[in-house]
């Protein structure tokens, strides 16, 4: 991954590294209610025609992926009071190894190509976690 230092950033972004010096300081907790009726219908239709069955998690993950493409300024980080732009799209998440209460967690970190269609995205994620 190539790290690109950003020279011109808004003053408030520079100030953020002093207000929130540790990574965990920037955590955001948000509660949102959303109508997912049409999304659930899309998932049902997709699963009828595809060999790869999806859940709403795939829609959520793909939304993050598309958001990072449309808004590359969200794909930045601060290190040593400098702001860097990531040159790739990487998403990390944790998941249960099995769908049981006692199953251990597994960390997954995936790097995506920015031109992936939804079908290719689903194939890539499925192959990576199976």
XYZ file of C-alpha atoms in Angstrom:
130
model
C 0.000 0.000 0.000
C 1.412 3.350 -1.054
C 0.966 6.024 1.595
C 0.341 9.510 0.269
C 0.893 12.437 2.607
C -1.710 15.143 2.053
C -0.233 18.630 2.168
C -3.428 20.669 1.938
C -6.049 19.727 4.479
C -8.669 21.934 6.099
C -7.463 23.423 9.414
C -10.054 21.479 11.405
C -8.543 18.188 10.147
C -5.127 19.219 11.420
C -6.669 20.180 14.754
C -8.343 16.764 15.069
C -5.013 15.025 15.634
C -4.536 17.140 18.766
C -8.103 16.755 20.037
C -8.140 12.990 19.404
C -4.521 11.801 19.677
C -5.334 8.076 19.964
C -7.081 5.911 17.383
C -9.883 4.968 19.752
C -10.670 8.620 20.438
C -12.190 8.927 16.971
C -14.781 6.181 17.523
C -18.323 7.135 16.584
C -21.335 5.357 18.007
C -24.484 5.870 15.994
C -27.953 4.413 16.194
C -30.066 4.599 13.051
C -33.417 3.163 12.067
C -33.810 2.381 8.378
C -36.574 0.891 6.265
C -34.950 -2.137 4.627
C -38.048 -3.575 2.964
C -36.779 -2.987 -0.581
C -33.327 -4.229 0.429
C -34.749 -7.482 1.788
C -36.697 -7.914 -1.458
C -33.475 -7.387 -3.452
C -31.701 -9.997 -1.299
C -34.539 -12.485 -1.838
C -34.453 -11.991 -5.642
C -30.646 -12.140 -5.724
C -30.583 -15.379 -3.724
C -33.142 -16.977 -6.068
C -30.858 -16.526 -9.072
C -27.351 -16.722 -7.612
C -25.320 -19.636 -6.327
C -23.822 -17.311 -3.688
C -26.459 -16.568 -1.073
C -26.170 -13.180 0.609
C -27.451 -11.518 3.758
C -27.971 -7.879 4.613
C -24.336 -7.827 5.762
C -23.210 -8.000 2.116
C -25.362 -4.974 1.291
C -23.894 -3.106 4.261
C -20.329 -4.050 3.286
C -20.902 -3.082 -0.366
C -22.345 0.259 0.767
C -19.165 0.993 2.718
C -17.113 -0.024 -0.323
C -19.074 2.286 -2.654
C -18.956 5.095 -0.094
C -15.153 4.933 0.041
C -15.018 5.115 -3.760
C -17.349 8.115 -3.952
C -15.777 9.903 -0.989
C -12.039 9.129 -0.922
C -11.576 11.695 1.847
C -13.157 9.103 4.158
C -10.276 6.752 3.385
C -7.668 8.787 5.244
C -5.812 8.408 8.488
C -3.567 10.467 10.747
C -0.103 9.412 11.799
C 2.402 11.653 13.496
C 0.099 14.683 13.127
C 0.072 14.209 9.333
C -2.926 13.236 7.227
C -2.437 10.419 4.700
C -4.678 9.257 1.865
C -4.926 5.505 1.415
C -4.366 4.397 -2.166
C -6.394 1.203 -1.834
C -9.782 0.193 -0.488
C -9.473 -2.175 2.439
C -12.293 -3.141 4.781
C -11.837 -5.152 7.964
C -14.468 -6.879 10.071
C -14.760 -9.696 12.573
C -17.031 -12.694 12.243
C -17.935 -15.891 14.033
C -16.222 -19.007 12.678
C -19.526 -20.858 13.136
C -23.021 -19.624 13.937
C -22.909 -20.737 17.567
C -22.633 -18.793 20.798
C -19.314 -20.384 21.794
C -17.687 -20.074 18.377
C -14.482 -18.017 18.322
C -14.226 -14.750 16.400
C -12.127 -14.407 13.265
C -10.741 -11.160 11.895
C -11.060 -10.599 8.161
C -9.310 -7.860 6.177
C -10.105 -7.615 2.480
C -8.639 -5.400 -0.242
C -11.034 -4.514 -3.056
C -10.622 -3.348 -6.651
C -12.553 -0.128 -7.180
C -14.246 -1.413 -10.353
C -15.868 -4.497 -8.785
C -19.489 -5.158 -9.670
C -21.811 -6.365 -6.919
C -21.636 -9.963 -8.208
C -17.820 -9.951 -8.251
C -17.798 -8.313 -4.832
C -20.002 -11.075 -3.403
C -17.869 -13.794 -5.033
C -14.678 -12.271 -3.631
C -16.046 -11.923 -0.091
C -17.561 -15.429 -0.125
C -14.315 -17.009 -1.346
C -12.299 -15.073 1.231
C -14.350 -16.070 4.263
C -15.143 -19.699 3.389
